[in-house]
Structure formats: C-alpha cells, structure tokens
mmCIF file of C-alpha atoms in Angstrom:
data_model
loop_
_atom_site.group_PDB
_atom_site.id
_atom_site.type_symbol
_atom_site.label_atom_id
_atom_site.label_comp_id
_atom_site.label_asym_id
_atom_site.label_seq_id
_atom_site.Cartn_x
_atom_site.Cartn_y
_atom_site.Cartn_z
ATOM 1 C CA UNK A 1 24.637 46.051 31.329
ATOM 2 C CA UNK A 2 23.536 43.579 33.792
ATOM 3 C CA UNK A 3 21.706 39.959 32.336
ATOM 4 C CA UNK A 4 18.053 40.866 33.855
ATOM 5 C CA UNK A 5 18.326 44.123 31.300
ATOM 6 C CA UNK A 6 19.391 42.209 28.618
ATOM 7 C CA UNK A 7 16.758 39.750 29.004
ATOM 8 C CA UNK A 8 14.106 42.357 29.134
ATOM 9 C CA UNK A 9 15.503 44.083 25.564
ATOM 10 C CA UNK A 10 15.508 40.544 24.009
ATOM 11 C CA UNK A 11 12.214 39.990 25.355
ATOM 12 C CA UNK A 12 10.898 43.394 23.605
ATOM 13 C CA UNK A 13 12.679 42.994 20.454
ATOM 14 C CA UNK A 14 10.935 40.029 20.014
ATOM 15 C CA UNK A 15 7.995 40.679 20.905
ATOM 16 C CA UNK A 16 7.872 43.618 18.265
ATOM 17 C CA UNK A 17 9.244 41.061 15.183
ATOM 18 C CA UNK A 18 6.586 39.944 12.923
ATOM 19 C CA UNK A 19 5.488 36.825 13.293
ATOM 20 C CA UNK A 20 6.876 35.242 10.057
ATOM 21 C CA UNK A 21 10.196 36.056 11.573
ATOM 22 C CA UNK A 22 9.556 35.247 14.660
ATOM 23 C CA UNK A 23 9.150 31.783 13.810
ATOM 24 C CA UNK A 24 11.684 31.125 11.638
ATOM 25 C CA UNK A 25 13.955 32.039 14.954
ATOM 26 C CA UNK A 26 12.183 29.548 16.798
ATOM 27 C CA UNK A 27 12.814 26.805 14.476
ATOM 28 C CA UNK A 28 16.012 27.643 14.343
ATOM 29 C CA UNK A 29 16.810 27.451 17.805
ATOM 30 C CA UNK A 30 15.127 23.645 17.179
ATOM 31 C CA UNK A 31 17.500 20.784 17.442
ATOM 32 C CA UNK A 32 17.284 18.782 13.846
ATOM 33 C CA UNK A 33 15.640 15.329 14.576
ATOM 34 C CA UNK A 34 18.119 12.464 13.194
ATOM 35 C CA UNK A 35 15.781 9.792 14.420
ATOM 36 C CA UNK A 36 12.545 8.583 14.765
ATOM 37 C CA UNK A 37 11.226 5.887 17.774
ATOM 38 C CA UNK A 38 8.538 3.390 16.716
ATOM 39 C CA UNK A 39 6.834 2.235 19.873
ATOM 40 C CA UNK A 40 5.386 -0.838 17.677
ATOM 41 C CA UNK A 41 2.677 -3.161 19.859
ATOM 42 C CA UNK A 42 4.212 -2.351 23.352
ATOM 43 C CA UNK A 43 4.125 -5.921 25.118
ATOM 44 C CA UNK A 44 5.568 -8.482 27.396
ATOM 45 C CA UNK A 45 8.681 -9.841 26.192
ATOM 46 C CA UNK A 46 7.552 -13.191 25.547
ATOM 47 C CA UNK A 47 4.478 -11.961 23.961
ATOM 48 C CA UNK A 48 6.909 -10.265 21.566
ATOM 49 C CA UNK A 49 8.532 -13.365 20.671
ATOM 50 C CA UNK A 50 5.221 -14.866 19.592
ATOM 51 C CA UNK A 51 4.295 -12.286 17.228
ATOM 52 C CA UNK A 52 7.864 -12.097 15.917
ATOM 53 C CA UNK A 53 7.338 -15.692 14.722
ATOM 54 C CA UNK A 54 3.853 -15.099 13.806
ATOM 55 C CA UNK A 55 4.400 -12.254 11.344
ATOM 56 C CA UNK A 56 7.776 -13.725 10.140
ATOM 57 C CA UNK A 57 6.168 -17.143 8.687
ATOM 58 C CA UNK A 58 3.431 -14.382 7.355
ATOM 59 C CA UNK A 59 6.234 -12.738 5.428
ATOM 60 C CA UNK A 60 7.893 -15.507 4.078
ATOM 61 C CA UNK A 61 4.372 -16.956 2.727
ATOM 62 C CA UNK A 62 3.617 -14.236 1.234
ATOM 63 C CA UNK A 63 6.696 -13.610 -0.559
ATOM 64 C CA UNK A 64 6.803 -17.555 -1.315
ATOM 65 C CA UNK A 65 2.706 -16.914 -2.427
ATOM 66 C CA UNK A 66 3.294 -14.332 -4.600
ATOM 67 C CA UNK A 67 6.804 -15.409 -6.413
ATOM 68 C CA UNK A 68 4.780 -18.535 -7.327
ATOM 69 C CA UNK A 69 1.584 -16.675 -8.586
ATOM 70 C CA UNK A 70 4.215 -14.693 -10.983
ATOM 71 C CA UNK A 71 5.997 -17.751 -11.985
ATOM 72 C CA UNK A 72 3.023 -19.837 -13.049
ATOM 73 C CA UNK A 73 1.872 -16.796 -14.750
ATOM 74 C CA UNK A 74 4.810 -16.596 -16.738
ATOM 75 C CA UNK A 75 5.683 -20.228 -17.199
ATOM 76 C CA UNK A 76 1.889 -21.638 -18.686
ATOM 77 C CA UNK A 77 1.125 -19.255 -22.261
ATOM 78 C CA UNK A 78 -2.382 -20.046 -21.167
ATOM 79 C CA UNK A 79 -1.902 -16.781 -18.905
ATOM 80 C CA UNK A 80 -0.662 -15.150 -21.135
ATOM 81 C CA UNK A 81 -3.876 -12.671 -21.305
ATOM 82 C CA UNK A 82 -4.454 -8.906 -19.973
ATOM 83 C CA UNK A 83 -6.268 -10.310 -16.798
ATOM 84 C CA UNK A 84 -3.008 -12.273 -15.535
ATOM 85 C CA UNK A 85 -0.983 -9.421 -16.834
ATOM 86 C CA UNK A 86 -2.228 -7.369 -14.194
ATOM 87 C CA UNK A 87 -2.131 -10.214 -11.677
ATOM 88 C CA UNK A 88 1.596 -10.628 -12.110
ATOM 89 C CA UNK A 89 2.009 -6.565 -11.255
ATOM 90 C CA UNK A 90 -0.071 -6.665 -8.237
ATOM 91 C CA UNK A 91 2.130 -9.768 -7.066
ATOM 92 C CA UNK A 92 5.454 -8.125 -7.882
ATOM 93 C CA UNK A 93 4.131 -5.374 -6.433
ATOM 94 C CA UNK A 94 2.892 -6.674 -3.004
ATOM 95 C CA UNK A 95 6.219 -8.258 -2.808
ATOM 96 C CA UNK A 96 7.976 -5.154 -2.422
ATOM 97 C CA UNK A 97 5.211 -3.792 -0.501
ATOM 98 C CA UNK A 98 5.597 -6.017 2.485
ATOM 99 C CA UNK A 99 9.538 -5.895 2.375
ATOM 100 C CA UNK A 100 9.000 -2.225 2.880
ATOM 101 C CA UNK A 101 7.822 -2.822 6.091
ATOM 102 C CA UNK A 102 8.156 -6.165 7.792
ATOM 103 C CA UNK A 103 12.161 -6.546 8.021
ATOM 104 C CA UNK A 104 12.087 -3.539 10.207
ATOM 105 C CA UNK A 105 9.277 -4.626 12.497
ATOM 106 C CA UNK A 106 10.704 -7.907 12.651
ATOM 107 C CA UNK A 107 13.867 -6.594 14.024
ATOM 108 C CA UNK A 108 12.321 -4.238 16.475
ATOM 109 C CA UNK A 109 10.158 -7.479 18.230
ATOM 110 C CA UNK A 110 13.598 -9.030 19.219
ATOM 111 C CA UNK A 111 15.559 -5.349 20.267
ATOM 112 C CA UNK A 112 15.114 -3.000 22.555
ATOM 113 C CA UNK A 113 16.206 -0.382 20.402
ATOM 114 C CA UNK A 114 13.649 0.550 18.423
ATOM 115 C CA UNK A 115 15.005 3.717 16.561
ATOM 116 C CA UNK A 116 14.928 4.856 12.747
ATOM 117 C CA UNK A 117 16.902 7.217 11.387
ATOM 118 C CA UNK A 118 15.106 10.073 9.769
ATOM 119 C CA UNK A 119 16.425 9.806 6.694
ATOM 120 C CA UNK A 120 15.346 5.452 6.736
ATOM 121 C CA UNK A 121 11.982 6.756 8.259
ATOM 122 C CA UNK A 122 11.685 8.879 5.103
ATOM 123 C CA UNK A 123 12.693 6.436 2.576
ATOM 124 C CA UNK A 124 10.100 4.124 4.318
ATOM 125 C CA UNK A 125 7.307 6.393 3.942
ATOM 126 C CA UNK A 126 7.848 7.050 -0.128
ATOM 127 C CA UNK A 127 7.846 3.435 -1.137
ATOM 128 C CA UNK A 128 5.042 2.481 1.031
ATOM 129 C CA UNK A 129 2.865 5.510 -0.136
ATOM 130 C CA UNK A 130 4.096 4.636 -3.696
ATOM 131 C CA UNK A 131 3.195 1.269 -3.672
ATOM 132 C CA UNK A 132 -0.119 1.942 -1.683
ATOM 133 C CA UNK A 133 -1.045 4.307 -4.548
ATOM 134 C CA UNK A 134 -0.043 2.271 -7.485
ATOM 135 C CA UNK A 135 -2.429 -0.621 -5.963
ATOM 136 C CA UNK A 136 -5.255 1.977 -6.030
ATOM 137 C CA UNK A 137 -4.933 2.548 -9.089
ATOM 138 C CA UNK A 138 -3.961 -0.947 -10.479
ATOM 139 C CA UNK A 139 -6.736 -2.745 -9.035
ATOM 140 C CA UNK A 140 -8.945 0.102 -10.738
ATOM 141 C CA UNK A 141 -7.263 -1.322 -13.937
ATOM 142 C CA UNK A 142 -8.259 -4.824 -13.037
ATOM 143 C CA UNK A 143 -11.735 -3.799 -12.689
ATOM 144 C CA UNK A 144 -11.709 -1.762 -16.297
ATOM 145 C CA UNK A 145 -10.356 -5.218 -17.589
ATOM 146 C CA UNK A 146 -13.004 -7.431 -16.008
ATOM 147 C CA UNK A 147 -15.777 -4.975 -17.762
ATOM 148 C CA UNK A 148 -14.181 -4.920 -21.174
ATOM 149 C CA UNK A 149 -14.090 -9.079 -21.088
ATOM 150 C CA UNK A 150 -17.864 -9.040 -19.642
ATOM 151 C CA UNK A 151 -19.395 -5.925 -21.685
ATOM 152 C CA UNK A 152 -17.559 -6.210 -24.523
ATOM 153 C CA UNK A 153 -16.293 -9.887 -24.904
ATOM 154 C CA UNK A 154 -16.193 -9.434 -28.863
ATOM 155 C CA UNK A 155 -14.407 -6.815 -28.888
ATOM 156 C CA UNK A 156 -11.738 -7.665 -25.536
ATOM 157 C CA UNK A 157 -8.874 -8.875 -27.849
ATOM 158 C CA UNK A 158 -9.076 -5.597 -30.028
ATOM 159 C CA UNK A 159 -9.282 -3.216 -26.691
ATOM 160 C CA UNK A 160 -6.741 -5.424 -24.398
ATOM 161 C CA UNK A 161 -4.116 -5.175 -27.076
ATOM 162 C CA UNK A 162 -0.300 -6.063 -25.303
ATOM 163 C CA UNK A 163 0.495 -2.230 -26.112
ATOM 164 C CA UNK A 164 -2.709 -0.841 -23.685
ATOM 165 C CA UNK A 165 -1.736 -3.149 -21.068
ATOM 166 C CA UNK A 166 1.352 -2.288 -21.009
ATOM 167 C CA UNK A 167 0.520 1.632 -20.924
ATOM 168 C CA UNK A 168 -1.818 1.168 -18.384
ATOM 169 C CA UNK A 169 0.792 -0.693 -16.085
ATOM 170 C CA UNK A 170 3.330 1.702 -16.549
ATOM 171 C CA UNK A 171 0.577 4.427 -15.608
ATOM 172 C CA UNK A 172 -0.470 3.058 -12.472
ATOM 173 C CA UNK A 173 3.508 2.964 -11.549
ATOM 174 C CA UNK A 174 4.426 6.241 -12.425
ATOM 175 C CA UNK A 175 1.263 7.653 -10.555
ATOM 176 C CA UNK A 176 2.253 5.820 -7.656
ATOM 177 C CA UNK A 177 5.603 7.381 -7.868
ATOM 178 C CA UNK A 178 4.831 10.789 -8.510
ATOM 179 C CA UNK A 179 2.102 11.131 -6.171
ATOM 180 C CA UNK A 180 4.497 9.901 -3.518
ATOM 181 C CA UNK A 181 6.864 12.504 -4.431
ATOM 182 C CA UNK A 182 4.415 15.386 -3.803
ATOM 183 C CA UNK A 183 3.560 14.461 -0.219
ATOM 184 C CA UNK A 184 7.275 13.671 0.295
ATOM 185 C CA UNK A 185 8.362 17.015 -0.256
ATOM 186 C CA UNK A 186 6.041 17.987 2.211
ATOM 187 C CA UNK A 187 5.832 15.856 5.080
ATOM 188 C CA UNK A 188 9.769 15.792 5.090
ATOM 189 C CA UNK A 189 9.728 19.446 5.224
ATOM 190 C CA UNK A 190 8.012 19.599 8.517
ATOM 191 C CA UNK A 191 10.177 20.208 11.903
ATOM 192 C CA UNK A 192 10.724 17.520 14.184
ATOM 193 C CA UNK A 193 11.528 18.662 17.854
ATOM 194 C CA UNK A 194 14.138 16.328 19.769
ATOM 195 C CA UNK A 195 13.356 12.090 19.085
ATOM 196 C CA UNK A 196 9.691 11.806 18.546
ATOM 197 C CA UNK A 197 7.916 8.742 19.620
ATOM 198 C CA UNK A 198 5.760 7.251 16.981
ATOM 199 C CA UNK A 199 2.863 5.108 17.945
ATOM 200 C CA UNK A 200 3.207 3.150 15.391
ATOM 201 C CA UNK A 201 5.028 -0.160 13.476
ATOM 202 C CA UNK A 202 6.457 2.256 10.381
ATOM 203 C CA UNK A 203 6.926 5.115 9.202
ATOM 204 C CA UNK A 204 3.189 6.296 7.872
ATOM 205 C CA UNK A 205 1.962 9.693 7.474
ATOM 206 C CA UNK A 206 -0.459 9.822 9.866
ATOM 207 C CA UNK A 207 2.132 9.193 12.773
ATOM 208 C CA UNK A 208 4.477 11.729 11.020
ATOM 209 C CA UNK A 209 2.210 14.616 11.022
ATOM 210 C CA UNK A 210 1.185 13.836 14.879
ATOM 211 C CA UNK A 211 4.567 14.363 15.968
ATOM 212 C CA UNK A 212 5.472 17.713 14.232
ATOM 213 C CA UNK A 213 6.122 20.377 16.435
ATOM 214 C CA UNK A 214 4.968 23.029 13.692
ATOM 215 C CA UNK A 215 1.800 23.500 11.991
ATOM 216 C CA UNK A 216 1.234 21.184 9.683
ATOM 217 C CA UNK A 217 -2.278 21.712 7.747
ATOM 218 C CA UNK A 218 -0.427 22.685 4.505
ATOM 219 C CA UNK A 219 0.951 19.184 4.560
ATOM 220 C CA UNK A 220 -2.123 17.483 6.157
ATOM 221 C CA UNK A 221 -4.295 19.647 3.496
ATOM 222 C CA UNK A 222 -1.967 18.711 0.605
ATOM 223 C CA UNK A 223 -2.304 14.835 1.610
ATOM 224 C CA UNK A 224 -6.078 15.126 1.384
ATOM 225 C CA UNK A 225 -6.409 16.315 -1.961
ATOM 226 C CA UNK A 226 -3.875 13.839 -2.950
ATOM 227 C CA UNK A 227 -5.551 11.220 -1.303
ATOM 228 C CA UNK A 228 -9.032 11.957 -2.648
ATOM 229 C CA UNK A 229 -7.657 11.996 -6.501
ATOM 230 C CA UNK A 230 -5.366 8.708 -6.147
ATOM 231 C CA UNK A 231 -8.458 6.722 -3.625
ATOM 232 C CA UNK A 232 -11.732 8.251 -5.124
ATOM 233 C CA UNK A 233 -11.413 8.351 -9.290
ATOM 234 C CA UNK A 234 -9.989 4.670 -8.751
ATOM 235 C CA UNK A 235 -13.237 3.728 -6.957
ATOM 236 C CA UNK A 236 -15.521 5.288 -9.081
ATOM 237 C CA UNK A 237 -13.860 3.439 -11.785
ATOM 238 C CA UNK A 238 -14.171 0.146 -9.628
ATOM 239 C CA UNK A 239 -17.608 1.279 -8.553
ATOM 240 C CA UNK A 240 -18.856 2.433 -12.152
ATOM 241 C CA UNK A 241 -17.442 -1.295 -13.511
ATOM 242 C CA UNK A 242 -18.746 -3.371 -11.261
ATOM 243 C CA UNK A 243 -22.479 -1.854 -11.785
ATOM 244 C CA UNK A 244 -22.096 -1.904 -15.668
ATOM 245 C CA UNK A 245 -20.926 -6.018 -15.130
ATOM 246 C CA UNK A 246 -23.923 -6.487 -12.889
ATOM 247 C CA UNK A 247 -26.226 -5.018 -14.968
ATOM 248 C CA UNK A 248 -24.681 -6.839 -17.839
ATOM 249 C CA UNK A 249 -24.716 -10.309 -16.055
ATOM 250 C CA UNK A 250 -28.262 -10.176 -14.311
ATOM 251 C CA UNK A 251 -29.463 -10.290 -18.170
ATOM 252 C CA UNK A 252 -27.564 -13.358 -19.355
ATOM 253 C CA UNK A 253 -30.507 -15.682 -19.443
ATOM 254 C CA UNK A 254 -29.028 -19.139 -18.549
ATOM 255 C CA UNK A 255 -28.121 -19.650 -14.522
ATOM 256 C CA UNK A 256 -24.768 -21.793 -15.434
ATOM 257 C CA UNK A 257 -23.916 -18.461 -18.028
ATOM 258 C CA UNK A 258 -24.836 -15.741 -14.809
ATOM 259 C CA UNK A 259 -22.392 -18.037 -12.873
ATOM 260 C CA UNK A 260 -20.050 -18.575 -15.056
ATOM 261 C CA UNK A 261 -19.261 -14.392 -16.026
ATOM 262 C CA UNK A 262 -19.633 -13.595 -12.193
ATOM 263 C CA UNK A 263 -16.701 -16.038 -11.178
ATOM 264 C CA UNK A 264 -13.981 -14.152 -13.792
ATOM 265 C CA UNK A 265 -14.162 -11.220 -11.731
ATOM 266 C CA UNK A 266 -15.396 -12.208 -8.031
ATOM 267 C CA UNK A 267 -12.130 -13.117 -6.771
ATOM 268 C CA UNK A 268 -11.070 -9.260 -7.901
ATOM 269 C CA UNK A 269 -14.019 -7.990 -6.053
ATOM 270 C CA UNK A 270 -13.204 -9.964 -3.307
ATOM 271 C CA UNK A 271 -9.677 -7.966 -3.060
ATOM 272 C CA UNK A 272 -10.660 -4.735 -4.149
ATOM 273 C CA UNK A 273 -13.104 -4.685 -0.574
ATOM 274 C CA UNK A 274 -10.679 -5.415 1.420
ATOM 275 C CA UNK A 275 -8.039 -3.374 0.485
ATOM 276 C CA UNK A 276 -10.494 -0.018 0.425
ATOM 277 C CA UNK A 277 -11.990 -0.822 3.516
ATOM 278 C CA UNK A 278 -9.371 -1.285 5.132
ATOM 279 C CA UNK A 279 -7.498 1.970 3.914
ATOM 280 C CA UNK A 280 -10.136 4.075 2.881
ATOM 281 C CA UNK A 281 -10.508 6.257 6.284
ATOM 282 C CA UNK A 282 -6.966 5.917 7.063
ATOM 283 C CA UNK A 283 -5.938 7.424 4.040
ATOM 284 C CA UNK A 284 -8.531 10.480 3.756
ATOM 285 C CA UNK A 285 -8.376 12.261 7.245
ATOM 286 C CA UNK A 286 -4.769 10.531 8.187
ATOM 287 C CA UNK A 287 -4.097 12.820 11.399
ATOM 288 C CA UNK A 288 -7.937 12.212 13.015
ATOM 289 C CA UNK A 289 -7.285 8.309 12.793
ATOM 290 C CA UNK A 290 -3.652 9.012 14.395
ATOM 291 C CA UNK A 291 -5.206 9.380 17.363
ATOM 292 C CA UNK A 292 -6.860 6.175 18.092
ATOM 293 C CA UNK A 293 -5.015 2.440 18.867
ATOM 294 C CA UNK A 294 -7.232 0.700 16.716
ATOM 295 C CA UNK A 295 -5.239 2.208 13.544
ATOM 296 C CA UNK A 296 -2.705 -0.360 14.228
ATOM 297 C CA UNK A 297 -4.749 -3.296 13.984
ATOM 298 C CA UNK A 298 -6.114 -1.558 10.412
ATOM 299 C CA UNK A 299 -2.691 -1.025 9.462
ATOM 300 C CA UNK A 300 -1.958 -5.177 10.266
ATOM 301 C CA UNK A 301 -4.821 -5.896 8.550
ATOM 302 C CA UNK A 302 -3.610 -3.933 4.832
ATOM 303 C CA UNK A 303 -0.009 -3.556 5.583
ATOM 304 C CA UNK A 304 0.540 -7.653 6.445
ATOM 305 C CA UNK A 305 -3.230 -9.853 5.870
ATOM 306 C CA UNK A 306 -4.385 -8.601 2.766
ATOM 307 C CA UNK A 307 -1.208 -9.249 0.725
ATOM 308 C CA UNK A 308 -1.122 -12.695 2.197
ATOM 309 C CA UNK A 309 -5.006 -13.588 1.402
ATOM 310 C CA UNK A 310 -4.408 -12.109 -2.300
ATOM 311 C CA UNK A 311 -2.846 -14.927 -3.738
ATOM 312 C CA UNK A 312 -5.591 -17.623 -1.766
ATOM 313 C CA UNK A 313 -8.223 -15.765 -3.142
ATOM 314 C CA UNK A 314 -7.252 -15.725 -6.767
ATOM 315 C CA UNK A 315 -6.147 -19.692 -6.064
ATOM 316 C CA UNK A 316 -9.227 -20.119 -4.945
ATOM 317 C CA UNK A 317 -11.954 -18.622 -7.181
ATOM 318 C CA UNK A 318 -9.765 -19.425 -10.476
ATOM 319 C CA UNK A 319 -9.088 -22.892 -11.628
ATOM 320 C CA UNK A 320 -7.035 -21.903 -14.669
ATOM 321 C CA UNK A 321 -4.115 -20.215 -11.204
ATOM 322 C CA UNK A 322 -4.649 -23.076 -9.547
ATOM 323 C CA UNK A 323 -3.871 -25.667 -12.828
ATOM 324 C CA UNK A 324 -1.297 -23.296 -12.992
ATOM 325 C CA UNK A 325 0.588 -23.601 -9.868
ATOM 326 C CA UNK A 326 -0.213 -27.197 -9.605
ATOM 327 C CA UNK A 327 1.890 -27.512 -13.279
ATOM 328 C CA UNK A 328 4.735 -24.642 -11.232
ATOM 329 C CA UNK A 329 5.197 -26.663 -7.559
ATOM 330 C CA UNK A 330 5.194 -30.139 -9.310
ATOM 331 C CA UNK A 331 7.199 -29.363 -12.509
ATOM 332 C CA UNK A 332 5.046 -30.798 -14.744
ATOM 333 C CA UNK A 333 4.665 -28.363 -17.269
ATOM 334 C CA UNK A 334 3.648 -29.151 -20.846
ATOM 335 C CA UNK A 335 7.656 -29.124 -22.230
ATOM 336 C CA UNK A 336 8.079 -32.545 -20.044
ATOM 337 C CA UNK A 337 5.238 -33.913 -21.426
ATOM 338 C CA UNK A 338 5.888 -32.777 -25.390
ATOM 339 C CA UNK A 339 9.106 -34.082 -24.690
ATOM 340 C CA UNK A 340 8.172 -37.489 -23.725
ATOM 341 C CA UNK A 341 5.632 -37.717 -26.042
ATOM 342 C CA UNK A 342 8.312 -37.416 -28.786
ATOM 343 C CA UNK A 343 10.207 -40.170 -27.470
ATOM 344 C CA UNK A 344 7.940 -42.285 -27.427
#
C-alpha cells in the first residue's frame, strides 16, 4: 500500500479515537524533559559579576545573621521564653530557606550553562514551598503568642507551657511538609515538551505551570485551594491578633504602658507585612503573575531581602536580642563573669 494511503488511514483512525485516548498518544509520542533552563536576570556579563557579589555577601549575612540570632537565643536562659522559641525556628528556618535557592543562582551568574535537571528542579520546588508554608503558618504562631502575653499576661506562663510550644512548632513543620507534598504530586505530574525555558531564578510554581505543554488547571486549581488554606487562616489569625492587641493596648491608660506592650510585638508586625505582601498575590493566582517581569523583583524581595532584614528588625526593636548578641559576638556571657567573681 503506498505511504500517502497509509497516512490517510492513520489520519482517520485517529480522528475517530476518543479524545481521552487520543491524548494519551500524544503524550506519548512527547520526549520526557530531563532538564529545565533558568534564564535568571538576562544581563551584560559584567553586570552579572556585580550582582553575583552583591547577592553572595547577602547570603553569607544572612546565614551569619541568623546562626547568631539562634545562638544568643540559646546561650542567655533569659530567652529562654515561648516568644524566642519561635524566633529561633523562623531563623533555622530562613537558613535553609535561602540555601534552597541562592547556591544555584550564584552559580548560574558566573556560567553560561544555566540548566537544572528535572529531578534538582523538583527537589527545589518542595523545600522552597515547604519552607514558604511553614513561615505562614509560624509567623501566625508568633502573632497567637504576642496576644496571649498582651491579652492574657496572667495567664501567658499557664497557656505558653514548653509542651504547646513545642506542638505548635512541630505543627507549623509538618504543615509545611505535607502541603508541599500535595502540590508536588501534581505539578511533577505535568508534561514537559523538549527543555523549557523558565523565566525565572528557581524552580517556583508559577514558572512550572507556564511551561507545561498540557493542561494544567487541575494543578493550577489544586495550588489555589492549597494556597488559600496555608496563606488565608494564617492571616486571619495574624489579622484577628493584632486587632484583639490593639484594642487591648489603646485602653492601657499610661502613655509609657501603651508604648511599652506595642514594642513586644512591633518588630513581628513589622515582618509579618513584608513577608505577605510580598507573597500574597504571587502565591494565590501563581500562573497570572507568571506572566509579568516584575515577579522577579517580588521574588528578590521574599526569596533574598526579607530573610536578611529579619534578624535587623528583631535587633532593632528588642533590646533583650540585642544584649543578647552583644553577650554572643563578644563572649562575655554571664559563666565568665560568675567565674571571676568566684575567684576573686
């Protein structure tokens, strides 16, 4: 039978299959993607080289930052409370959550080959998404702490106990981890034609579900819903804490008592705005903000600045961190001092 005919049969054949099936041969017929390329910030060469150096001393101080906040935390049993608890987790865990990402976009500012495998790409994506959702969530704890000590300072030792805090770090980490799961199984599920180029610095899900060459609202749908549990009951929380603590300060009579409960909890407020700000919209309709350049400067901004500022802040607005790393970088702790006392 000559090739034309056997074109035409195959032609009708398929045109008659179902459309289930019909697919399923299509995808078949799809190479398997191995690797991903990020296209990163696309500039002149020397202009990479300047940013390499500016987000590599950005790394290292935050890692250095954050090490130190855990130390003096651990080192001075004056912070040994729920508050700096919690502080110590969101430390440890923005360590981890800028190692996630910066080695790999450090390395791709000084090569020209700027490929992923799928299978890094994918490991990529579930620890940043887990440790993006267990900061939700933790900083939601922070602000349920910060109302207990405010609202109910009588009764904070009795709540806070080391057996609640402990629960309620565990949760926020096993949240984070599950939830990361779910929209693993489904984002890595999706087809991947040839080597997509991702317009972006990692693997995040927004690129991801850009570049499928299938339809991908189950996954995109599936994110949502995920995203509006893990981003919205955390706010409310945040939102519902911070109202009760206003309402509860603004009737404190004395000025120096109105400042006074405001400054335990303003350097938390100060970091629960900027990290929901700044991932708020990215995070609820991820494929619409795929499509604009600006979602790379957002991404800087919560992937690399706010886990930098974190530790300033709470230097900052809290004198008992700040004795406390003073004691840590200048080993003077009180041992030293108990020590020489004796002595004497």
């Amino acid at each position: 039978m000559p090739d034309e005919t056997w074109k035409t049969v195959t032609i009708c054949i398929t045109e008659k299959m179902p459309a289930p099936i019909t697919k399923i041969l299509k995808i078949d017929n799809q190479t398997a993607t191995t690797h991903f390329i990020l296209l990163g910030f696309p500039t002149r060469p020397a202009f990479q080289l300047l940013l390499f150096f500016v987000f590599l001393v950005t790394y290292q101080l935050t890692l250095i930052e954050n090490f130190l906040i855990i130390l003096a935390i651990r080192s001075d049993g004056h912070l040994h409370k729920p508050m700096y608890f919690f502080l110590s987790n969101l430390s440890f865990l923005e360590m981890w959550y800028v190692t996630v990402i910066s080695p790999k976009m450090l390395i791709d500012f000084l090569s020209h080959d700027k490929t992923i495998s799928f299978n890094s790409c994918m490991t990529q994506l579930y620890f940043f998404v887990t440790f993006v959702c267990t900061e939700y969530i933790l900083l939601a704890v922070m602000a349920f702490d910060r109302y207990v000590a405010i609202c109910n300072p009588l009764r904070y030792t009795v709540i806070m106990t080391n057996q609640l805090c402990g629960t309620l770090a565990g949760g926020c980490w096993f949240c984070g981890l599950v939830t990361a799961m779910i929209k693993m199984i489904f984002i890595a599920q999706l087809h991947y034609c040839g080597t997509p180029h991702i317009n972006h610095y990692f693997c995040d899900i927004s690129p991801l579900l850009n570049v499928s060459c299938e339809d991908s609202s189950q996954a995109e749908l599936v994110d949502f819903f995920l995203a509006l549990i893990v981003i919205a009951v955390p706010f409310c929380v945040v939102v519902a804490s911070y109202v009760t603590i206003l309402m509860t300060i603004l009737r404190i009579p004395s000025a120096q008592g109105r400042q006074k409960a405001f400054s335990t909890c303003a350097s938390h407020l100060t970091v629960v705005i900027l990290f929901y700000s700044t991932t708020l919209f990215t995070y609820v309709r991820p494929k619409l903000m795929y499509a604009y350049n600006s979602n790379k400067v957002v991404s800087v901004i919560y992937t690399v600045m706010v886990p930098l500022l974190n530790p300033i802040i709470y230097c900052l607005r809290n004198r008992e961190v700040k004795a406390a790393l003073k004691k840590t970088i200048l080993c003077t702790g009180s041992g030293p001092r108990e020590d020489a006392a004796l002595s004497n």
